[in-house]
mmCIF file of C-alpha atoms in Angstrom:
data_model
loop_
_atom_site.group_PDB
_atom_site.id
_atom_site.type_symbol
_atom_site.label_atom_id
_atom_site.label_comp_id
_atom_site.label_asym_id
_atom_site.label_seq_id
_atom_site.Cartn_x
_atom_site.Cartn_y
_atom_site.Cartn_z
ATOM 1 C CA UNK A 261 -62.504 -123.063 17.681
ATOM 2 C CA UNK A 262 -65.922 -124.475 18.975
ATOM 3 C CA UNK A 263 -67.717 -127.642 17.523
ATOM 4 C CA UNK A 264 -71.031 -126.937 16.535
ATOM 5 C CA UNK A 265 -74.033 -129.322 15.541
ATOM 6 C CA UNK A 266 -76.151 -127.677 12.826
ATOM 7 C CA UNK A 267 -80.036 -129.474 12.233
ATOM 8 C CA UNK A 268 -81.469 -129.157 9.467
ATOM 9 C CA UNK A 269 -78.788 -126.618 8.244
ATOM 10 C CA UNK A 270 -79.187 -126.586 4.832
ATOM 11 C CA UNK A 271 -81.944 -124.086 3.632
ATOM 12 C CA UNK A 272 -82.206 -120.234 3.656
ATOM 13 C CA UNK A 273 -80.223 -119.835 6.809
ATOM 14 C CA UNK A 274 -78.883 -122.830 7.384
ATOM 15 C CA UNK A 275 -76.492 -122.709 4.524
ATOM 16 C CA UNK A 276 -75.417 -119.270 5.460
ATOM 17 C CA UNK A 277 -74.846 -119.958 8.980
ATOM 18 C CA UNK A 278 -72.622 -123.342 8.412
ATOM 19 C CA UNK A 279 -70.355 -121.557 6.007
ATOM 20 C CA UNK A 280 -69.970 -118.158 8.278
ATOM 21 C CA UNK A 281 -68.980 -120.645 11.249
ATOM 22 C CA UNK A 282 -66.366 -122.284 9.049
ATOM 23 C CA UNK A 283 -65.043 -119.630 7.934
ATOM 24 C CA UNK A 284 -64.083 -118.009 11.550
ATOM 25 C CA UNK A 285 -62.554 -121.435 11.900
ATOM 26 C CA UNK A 286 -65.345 -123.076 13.964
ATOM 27 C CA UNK A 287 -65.907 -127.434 13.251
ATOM 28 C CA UNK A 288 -69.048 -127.570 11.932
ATOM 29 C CA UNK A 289 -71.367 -130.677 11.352
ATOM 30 C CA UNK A 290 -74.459 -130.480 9.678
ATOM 31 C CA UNK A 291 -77.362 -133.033 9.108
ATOM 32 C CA UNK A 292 -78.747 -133.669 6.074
ATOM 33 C CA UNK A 293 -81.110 -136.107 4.468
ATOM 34 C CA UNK A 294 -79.639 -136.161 1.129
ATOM 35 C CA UNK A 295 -75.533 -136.846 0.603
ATOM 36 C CA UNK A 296 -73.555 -133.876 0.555
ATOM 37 C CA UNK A 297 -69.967 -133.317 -0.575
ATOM 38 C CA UNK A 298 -68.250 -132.244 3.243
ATOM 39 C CA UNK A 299 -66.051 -129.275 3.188
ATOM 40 C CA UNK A 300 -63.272 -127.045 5.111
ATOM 41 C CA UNK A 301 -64.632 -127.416 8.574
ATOM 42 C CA UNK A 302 -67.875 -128.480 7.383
ATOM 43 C CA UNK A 303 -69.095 -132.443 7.818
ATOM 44 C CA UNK A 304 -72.717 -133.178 6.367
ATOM 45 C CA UNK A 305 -73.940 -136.074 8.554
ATOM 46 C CA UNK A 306 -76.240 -137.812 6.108
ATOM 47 C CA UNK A 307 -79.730 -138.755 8.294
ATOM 48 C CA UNK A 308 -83.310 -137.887 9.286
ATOM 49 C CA UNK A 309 -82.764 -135.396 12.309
ATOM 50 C CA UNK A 310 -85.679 -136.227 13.320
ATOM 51 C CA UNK A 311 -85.369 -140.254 13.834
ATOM 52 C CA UNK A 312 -84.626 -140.772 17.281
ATOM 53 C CA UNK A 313 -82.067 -143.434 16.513
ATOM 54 C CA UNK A 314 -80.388 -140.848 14.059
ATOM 55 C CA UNK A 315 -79.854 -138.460 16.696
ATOM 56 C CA UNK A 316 -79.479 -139.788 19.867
ATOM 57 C CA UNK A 317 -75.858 -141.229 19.028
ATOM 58 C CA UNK A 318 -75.190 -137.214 17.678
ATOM 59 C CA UNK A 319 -76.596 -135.848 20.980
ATOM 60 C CA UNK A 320 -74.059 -138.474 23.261
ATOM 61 C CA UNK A 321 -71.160 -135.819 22.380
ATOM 62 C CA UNK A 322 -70.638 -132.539 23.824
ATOM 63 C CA UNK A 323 -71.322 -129.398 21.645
ATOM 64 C CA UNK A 324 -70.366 -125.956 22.071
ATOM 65 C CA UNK A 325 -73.591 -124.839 20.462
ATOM 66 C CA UNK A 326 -76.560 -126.696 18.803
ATOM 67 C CA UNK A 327 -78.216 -124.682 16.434
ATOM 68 C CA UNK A 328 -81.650 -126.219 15.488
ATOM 69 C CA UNK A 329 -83.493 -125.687 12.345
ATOM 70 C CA UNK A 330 -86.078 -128.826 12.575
ATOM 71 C CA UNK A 331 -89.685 -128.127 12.776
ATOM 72 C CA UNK A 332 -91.525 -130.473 16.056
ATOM 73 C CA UNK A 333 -94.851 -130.831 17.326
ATOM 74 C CA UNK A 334 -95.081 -129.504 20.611
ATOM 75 C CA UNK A 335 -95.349 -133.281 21.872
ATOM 76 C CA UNK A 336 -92.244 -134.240 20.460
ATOM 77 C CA UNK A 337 -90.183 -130.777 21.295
ATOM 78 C CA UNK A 338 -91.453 -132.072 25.009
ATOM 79 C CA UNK A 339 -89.546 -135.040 24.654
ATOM 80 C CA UNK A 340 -86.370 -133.762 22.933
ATOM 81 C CA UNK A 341 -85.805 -130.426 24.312
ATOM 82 C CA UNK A 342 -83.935 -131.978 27.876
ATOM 83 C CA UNK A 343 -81.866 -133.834 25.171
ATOM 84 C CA UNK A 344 -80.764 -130.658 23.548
ATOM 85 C CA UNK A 345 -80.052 -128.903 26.146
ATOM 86 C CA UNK A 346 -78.016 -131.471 27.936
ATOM 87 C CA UNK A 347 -75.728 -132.337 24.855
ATOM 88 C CA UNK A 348 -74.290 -128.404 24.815
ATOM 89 C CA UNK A 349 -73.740 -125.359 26.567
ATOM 90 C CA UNK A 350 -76.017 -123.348 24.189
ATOM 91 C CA UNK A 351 -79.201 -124.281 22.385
ATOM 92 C CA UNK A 352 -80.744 -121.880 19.791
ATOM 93 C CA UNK A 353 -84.218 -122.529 18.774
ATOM 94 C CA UNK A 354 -85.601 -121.580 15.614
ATOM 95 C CA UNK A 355 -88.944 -119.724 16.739
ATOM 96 C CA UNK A 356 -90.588 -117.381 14.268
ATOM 97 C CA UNK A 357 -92.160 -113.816 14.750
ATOM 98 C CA UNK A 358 -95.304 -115.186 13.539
ATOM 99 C CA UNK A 359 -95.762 -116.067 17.311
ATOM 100 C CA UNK A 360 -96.564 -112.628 17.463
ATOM 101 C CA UNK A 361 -100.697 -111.276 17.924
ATOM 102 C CA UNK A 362 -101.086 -108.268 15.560
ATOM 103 C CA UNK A 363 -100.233 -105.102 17.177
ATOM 104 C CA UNK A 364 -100.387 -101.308 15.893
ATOM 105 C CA UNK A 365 -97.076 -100.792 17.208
ATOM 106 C CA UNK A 366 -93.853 -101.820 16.120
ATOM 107 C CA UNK A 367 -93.005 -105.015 17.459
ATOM 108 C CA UNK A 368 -90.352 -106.214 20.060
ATOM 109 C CA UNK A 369 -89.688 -109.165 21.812
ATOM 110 C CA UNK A 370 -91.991 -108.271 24.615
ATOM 111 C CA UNK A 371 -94.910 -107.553 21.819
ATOM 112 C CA UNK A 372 -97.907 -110.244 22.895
ATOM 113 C CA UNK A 373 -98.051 -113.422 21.193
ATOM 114 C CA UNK A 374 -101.429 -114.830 19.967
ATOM 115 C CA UNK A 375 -100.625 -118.264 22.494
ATOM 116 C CA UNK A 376 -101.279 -115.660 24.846
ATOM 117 C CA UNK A 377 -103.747 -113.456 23.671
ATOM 118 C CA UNK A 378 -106.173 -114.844 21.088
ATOM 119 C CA UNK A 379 -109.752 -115.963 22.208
ATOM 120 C CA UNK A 380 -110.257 -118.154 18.724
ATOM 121 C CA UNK A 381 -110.568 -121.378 20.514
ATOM 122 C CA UNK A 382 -110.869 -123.401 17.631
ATOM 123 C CA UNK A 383 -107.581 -121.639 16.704
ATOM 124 C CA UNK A 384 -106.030 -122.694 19.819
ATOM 125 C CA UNK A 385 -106.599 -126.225 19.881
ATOM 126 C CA UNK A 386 -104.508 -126.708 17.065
ATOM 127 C CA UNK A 387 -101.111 -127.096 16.980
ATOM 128 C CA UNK A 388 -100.446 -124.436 14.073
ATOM 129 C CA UNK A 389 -96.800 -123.524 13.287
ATOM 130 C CA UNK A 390 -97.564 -120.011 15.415
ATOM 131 C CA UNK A 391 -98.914 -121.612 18.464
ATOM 132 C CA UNK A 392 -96.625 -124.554 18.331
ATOM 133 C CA UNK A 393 -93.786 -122.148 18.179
ATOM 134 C CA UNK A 394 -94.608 -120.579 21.161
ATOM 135 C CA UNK A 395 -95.210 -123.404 23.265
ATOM 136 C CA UNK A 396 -92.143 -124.319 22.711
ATOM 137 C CA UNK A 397 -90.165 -121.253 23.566
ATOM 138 C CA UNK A 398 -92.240 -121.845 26.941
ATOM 139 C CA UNK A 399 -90.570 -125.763 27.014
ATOM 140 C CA UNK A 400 -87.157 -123.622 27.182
ATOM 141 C CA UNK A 401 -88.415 -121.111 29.653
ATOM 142 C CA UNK A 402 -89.938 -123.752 32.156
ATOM 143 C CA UNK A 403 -86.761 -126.334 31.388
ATOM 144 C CA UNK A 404 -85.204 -124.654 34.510
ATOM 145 C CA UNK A 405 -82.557 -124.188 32.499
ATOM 146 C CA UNK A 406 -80.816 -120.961 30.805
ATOM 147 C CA UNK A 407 -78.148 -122.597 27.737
ATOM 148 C CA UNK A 408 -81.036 -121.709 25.442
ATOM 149 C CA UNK A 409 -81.424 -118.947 23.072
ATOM 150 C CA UNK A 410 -84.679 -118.154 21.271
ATOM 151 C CA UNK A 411 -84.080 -116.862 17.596
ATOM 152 C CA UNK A 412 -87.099 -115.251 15.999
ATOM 153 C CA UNK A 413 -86.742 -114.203 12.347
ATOM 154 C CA UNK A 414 -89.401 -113.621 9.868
ATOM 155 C CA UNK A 415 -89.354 -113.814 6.731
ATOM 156 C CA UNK A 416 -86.276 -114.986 5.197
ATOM 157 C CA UNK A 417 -85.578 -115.297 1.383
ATOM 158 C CA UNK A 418 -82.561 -116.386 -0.378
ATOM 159 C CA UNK A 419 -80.814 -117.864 -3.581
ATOM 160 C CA UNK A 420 -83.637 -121.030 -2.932
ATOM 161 C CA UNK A 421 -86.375 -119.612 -1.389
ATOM 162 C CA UNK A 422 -88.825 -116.384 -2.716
ATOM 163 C CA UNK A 423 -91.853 -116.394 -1.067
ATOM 164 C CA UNK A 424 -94.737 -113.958 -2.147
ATOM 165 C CA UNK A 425 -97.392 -114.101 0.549
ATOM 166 C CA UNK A 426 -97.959 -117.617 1.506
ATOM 167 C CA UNK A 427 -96.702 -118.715 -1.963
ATOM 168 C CA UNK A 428 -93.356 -120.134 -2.517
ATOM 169 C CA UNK A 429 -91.368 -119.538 -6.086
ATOM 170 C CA UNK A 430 -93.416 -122.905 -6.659
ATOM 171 C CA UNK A 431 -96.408 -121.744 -6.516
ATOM 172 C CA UNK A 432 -95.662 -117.815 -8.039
ATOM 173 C CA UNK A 433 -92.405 -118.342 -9.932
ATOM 174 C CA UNK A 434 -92.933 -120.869 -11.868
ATOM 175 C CA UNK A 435 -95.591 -119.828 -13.592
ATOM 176 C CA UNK A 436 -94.194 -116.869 -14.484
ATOM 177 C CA UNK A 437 -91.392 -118.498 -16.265
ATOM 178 C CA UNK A 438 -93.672 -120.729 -18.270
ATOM 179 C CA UNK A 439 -95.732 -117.750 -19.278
ATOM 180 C CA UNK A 440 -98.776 -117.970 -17.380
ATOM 181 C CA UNK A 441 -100.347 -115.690 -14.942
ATOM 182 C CA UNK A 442 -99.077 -114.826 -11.493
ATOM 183 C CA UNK A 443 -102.150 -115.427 -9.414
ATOM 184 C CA UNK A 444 -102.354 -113.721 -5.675
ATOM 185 C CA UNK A 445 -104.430 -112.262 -3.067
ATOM 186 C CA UNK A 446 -105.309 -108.608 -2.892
ATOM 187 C CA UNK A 447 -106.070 -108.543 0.235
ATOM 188 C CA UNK A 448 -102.562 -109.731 1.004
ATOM 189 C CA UNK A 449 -100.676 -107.449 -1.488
ATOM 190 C CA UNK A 450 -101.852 -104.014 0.549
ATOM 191 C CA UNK A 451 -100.324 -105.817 3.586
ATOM 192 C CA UNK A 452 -96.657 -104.345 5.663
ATOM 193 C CA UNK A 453 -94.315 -106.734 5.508
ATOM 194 C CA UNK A 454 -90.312 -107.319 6.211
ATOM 195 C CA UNK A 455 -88.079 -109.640 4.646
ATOM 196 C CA UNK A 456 -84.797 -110.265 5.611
ATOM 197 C CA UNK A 457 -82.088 -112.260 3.671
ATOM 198 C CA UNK A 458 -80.875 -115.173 4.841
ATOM 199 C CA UNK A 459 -77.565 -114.682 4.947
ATOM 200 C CA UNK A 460 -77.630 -111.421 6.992
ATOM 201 C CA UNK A 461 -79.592 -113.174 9.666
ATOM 202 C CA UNK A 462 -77.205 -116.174 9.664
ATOM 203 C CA UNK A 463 -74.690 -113.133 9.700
ATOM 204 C CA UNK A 464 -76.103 -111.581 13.165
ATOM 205 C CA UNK A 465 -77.159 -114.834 14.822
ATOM 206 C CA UNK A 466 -73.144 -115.869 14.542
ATOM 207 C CA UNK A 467 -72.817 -113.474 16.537
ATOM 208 C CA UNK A 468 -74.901 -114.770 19.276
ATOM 209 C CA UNK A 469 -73.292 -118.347 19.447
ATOM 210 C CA UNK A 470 -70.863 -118.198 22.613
ATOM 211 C CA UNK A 471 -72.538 -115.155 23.561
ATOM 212 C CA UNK A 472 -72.966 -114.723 27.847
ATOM 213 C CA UNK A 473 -75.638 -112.198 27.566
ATOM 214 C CA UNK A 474 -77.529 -114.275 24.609
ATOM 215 C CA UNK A 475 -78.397 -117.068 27.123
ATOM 216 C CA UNK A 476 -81.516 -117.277 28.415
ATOM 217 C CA UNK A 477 -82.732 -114.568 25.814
ATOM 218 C CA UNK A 478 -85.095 -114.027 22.925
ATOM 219 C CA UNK A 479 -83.869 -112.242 19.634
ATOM 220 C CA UNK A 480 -85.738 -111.409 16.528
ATOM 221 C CA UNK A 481 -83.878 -111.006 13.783
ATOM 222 C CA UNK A 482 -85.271 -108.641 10.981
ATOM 223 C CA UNK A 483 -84.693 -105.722 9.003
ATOM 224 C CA UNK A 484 -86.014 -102.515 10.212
ATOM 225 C CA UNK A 485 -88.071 -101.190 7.125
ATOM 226 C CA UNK A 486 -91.503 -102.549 6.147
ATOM 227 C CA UNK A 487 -92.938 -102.482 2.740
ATOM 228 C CA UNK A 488 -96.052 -104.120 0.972
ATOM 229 C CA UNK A 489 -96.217 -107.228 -0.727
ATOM 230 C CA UNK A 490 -97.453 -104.934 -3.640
ATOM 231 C CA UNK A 491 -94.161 -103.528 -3.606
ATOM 232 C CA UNK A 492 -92.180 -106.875 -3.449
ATOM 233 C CA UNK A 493 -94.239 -108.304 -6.618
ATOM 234 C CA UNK A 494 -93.223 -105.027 -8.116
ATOM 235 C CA UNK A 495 -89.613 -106.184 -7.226
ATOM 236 C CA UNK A 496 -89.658 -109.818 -8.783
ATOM 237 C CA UNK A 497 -91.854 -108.358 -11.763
ATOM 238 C CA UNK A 498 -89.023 -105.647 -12.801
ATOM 239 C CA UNK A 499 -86.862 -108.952 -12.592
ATOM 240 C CA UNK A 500 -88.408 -111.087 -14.681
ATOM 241 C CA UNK A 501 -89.542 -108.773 -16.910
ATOM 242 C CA UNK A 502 -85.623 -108.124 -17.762
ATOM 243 C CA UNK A 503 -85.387 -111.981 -17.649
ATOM 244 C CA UNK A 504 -87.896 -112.617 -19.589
ATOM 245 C CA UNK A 505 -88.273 -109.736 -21.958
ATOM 246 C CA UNK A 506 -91.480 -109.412 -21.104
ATOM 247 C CA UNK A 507 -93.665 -108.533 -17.474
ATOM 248 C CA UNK A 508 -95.586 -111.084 -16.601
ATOM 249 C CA UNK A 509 -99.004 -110.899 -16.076
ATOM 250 C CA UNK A 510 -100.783 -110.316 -13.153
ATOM 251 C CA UNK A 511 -104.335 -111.844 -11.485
ATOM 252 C CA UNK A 512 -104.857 -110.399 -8.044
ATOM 253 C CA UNK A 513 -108.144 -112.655 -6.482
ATOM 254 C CA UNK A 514 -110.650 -111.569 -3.635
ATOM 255 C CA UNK A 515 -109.464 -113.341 -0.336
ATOM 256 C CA UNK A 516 -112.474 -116.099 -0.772
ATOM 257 C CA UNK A 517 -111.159 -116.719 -4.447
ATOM 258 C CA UNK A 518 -107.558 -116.783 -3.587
ATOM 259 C CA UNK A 519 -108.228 -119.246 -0.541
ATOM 260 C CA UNK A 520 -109.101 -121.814 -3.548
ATOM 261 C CA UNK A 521 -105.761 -121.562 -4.732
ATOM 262 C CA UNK A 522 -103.812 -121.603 -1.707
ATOM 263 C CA UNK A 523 -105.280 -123.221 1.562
ATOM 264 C CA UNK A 524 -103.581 -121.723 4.786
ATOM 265 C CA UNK A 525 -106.561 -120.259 6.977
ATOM 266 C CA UNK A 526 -104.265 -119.587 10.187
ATOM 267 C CA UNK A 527 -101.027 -118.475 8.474
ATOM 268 C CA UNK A 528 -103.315 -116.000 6.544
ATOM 269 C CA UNK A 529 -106.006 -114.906 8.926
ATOM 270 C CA UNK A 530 -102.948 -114.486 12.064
ATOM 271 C CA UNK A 531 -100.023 -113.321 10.035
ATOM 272 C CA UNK A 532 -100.263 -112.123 6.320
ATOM 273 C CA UNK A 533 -103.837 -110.368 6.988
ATOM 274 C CA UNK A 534 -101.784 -108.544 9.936
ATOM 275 C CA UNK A 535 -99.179 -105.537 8.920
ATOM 276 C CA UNK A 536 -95.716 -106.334 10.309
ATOM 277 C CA UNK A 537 -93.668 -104.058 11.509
ATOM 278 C CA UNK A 538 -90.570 -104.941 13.647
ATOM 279 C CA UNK A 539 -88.957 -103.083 16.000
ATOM 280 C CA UNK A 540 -85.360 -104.908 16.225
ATOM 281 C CA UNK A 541 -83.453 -102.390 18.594
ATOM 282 C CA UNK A 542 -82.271 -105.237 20.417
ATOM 283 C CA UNK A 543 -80.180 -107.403 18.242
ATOM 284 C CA UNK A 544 -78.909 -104.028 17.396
ATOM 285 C CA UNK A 545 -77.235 -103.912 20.317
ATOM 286 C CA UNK A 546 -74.949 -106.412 19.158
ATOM 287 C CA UNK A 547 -74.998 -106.262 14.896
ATOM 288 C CA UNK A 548 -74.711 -103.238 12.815
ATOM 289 C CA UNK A 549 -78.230 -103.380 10.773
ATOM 290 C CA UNK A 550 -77.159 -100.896 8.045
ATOM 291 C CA UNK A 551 -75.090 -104.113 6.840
ATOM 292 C CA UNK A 552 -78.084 -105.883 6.223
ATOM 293 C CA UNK A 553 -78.810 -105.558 2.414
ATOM 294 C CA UNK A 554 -81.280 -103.519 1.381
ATOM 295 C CA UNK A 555 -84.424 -105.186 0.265
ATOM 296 C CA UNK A 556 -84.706 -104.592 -3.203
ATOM 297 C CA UNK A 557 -80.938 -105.351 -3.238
ATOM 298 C CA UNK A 558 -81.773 -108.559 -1.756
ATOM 299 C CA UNK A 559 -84.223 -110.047 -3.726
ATOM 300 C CA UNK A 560 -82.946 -108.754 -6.894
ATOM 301 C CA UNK A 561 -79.433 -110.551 -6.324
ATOM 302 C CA UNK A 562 -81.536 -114.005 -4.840
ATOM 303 C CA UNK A 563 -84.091 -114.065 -8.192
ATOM 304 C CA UNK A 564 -81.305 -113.512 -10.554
ATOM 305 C CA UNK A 565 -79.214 -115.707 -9.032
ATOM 306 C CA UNK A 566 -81.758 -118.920 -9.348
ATOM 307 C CA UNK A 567 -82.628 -117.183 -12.782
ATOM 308 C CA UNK A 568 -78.993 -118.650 -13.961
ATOM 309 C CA UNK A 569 -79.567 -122.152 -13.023
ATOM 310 C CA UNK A 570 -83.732 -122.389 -11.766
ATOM 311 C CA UNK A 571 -84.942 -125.890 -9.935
ATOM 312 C CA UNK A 572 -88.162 -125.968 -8.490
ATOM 313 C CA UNK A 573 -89.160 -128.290 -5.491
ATOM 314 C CA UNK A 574 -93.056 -129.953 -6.779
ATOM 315 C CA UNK A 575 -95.213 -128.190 -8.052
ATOM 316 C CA UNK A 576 -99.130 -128.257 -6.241
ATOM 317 C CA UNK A 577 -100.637 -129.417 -9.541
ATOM 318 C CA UNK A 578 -104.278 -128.860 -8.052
ATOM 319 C CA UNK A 579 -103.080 -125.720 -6.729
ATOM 320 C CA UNK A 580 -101.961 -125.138 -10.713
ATOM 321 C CA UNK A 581 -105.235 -125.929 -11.832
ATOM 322 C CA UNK A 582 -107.570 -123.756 -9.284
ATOM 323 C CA UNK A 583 -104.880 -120.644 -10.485
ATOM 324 C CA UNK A 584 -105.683 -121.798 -14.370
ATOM 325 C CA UNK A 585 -109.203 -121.553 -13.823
ATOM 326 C CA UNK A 586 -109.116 -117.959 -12.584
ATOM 327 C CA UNK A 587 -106.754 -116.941 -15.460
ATOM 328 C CA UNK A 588 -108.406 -119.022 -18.107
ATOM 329 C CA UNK A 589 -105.317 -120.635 -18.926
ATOM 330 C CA UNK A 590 -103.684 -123.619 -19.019
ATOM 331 C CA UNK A 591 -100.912 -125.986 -18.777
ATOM 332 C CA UNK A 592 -98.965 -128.257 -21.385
ATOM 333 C CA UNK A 593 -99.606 -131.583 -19.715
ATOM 334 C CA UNK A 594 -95.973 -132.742 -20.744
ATOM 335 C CA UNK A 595 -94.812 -130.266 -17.691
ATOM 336 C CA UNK A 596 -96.943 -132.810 -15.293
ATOM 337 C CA UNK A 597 -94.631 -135.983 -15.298
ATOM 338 C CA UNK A 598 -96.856 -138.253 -13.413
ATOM 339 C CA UNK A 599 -100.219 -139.444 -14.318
ATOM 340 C CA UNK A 600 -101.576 -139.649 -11.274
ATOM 341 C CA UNK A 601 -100.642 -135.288 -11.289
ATOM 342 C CA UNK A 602 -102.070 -135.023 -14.706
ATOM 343 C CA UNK A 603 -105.600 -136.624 -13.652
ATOM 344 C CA UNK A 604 -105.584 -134.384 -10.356
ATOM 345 C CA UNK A 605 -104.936 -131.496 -12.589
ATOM 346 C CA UNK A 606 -107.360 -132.044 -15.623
ATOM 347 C CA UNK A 607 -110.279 -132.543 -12.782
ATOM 348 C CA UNK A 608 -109.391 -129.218 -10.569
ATOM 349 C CA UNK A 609 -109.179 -127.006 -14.183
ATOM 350 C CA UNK A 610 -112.167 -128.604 -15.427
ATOM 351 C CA UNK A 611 -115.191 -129.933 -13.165
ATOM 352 C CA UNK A 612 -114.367 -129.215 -9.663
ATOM 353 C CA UNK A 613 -115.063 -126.001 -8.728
#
């Protein structure tokens, strides 16, 4: 039995990966900011994770593994990442593929990353989620230690989270289940991508934790196959159109138009614009891939399963209105509970433009 501190563990992975550890009989504590009932071999530690004076009293006991889910800026990682790596005997860090430069080739772990290969210096001097991702895989690297394992998945969906794009169910979803047009990018929709359920990549990085030959190393964690976001709308649209008894409409926008709707320059321009496809012969080594579900399998089971009971997180009301505008439509203002939303909406459907 190992005791294992979980961050931030419980979204699309997170979740997955607390209740797999359980279940093999692991003691598993988990932060959370909101109260959580604690279960078999599961304690939610109620907290910000990223307060200082939250963790530091978590990070004076020993763990077996620490398995982080928290997003840092570089500055802070700089500061914490000692901490983490003194408190247990392995560390995995969340990373991301989108660290990865586009590439014509199917991508490994050795595949460049755009930290280390793009000239876009305005690019650069940000701190982006890409860039800051890869500087701090090289805090790990240059700790001059080796209880560190670098996870990279890409993108994950799950019973919570369906992404289209950049667009999360908040921004796609929901509109679709109040009737209105799906607004996207058609740029975006001829785009290769690969999404992997959550649960099968909580599934294979399991099988990492305790792991000799996982320390010091970076895994990503995707499925093999690649398909285009075309053909993952056409997967939530046959859906919802069982759902609903009806297929919902459709706007696809002009990258300039769509950009209105949806600000995100760098995750756009250095990831969705690029096609993705991963070569992942290396956690294969250790997981059987065939048992990851099959896409359409996936998402199908994930949309119907928030179908039964669906909560949304907020919903972007300006983002609503920009997306109305293009459609020509328009929403009930008794969906917007606040005024303050229901002024920022009426003025980005109407004047601004």
């Amino acid at each position: 039995m190992k005791n294992i501190l979980v961050l931030g563990g419980t979204g699309a992975m997170g979740a997955h990966i607390s209740q797999i550890l359980a279940d093999r009989g692991d003691k598993v504590s988990v932060t959370t900011r909101s109260p959580r009932q604690s279960l078999p071999n599961i304690a939610y530690i109620q907290g910000n994770a990223k307060e200082d004076s939250f963790l530091a009293p978590l990070l004076a006991c020993r763990w077996d593994a620490i398995v982080d889910f928290m997003v840092y800026s570089t500055r802070i990682f700089e500061r914490r990442a000692p901490k983490f790596l003194a408190a247990t005997d392995q560390y995995f860090f969340l990373s991301s593929a989108r660290v990865y430069a586009e590439s014509d080739c199917p991508i490994s772990e050795e595949s460049p990353r755009l930290l280390d290969s793009s000239d876009d210096a305005r690019f650069l001097a940000t701190d982006e989620y890409s860039l800051a991702k890869a500087r701090q895989e090289n805090v790990l690297r240059q700790s001059g230690s080796k209880n560190w394992t670098i996870i990279r998945p890409y993108i994950t969906y799950s019973e919570q989270r369906l992404q289209l794009g950049i667009l999360e169910k908040e921004g796609w979803l929901y509109r679709a289940l109040k009737g209105r047009t799906i607004v996207f990018s058609e740029d975006i929709a001829s785009k290769l991508t690969t999404l992997t359920y959550g649960l099968d990549v909580a599934a294979a990085m399991a099988t990492l934790i305790g792991a000799p030959h996982a320390l010091g190393e970076t895994f990503q964690i995707t499925r093999q196959d690649s398909v285009t976001w075309r053909e993952v709308l056409s997967m939530y649209l046959d859906v919802l159109e069982k759902h609903l008894g009806k297929r919902p409409k459709v706007l696809l926008l002009d990258l300039d138009d769509f950009s209105h709707c949806k600000p995100a320059k760098y995750q756009i321009r250095y990831d969705r614009l690029f096609n993705r496809v991963f070569d992942s012969s290396k956690i294969a080594e250790f997981v059987d891939l065939q048992n990851f579900r099959s896409l359409e399998q996936g998402l199908t089971h994930c949309l119907k399963e928030f179908l039964e009971k669906p909560e949304f997180l907020a919903i972007d009301w300006r983002s609503e209105a920009v997306k109305d505008r293009f459609s020509g439509e328009f929403a009930s203002l008794k969906e917007i509970i606040h005024w303050k939303q229901k002024i920022k909406y009426l003025l980005y459907r109407f004047l601004k433009k």
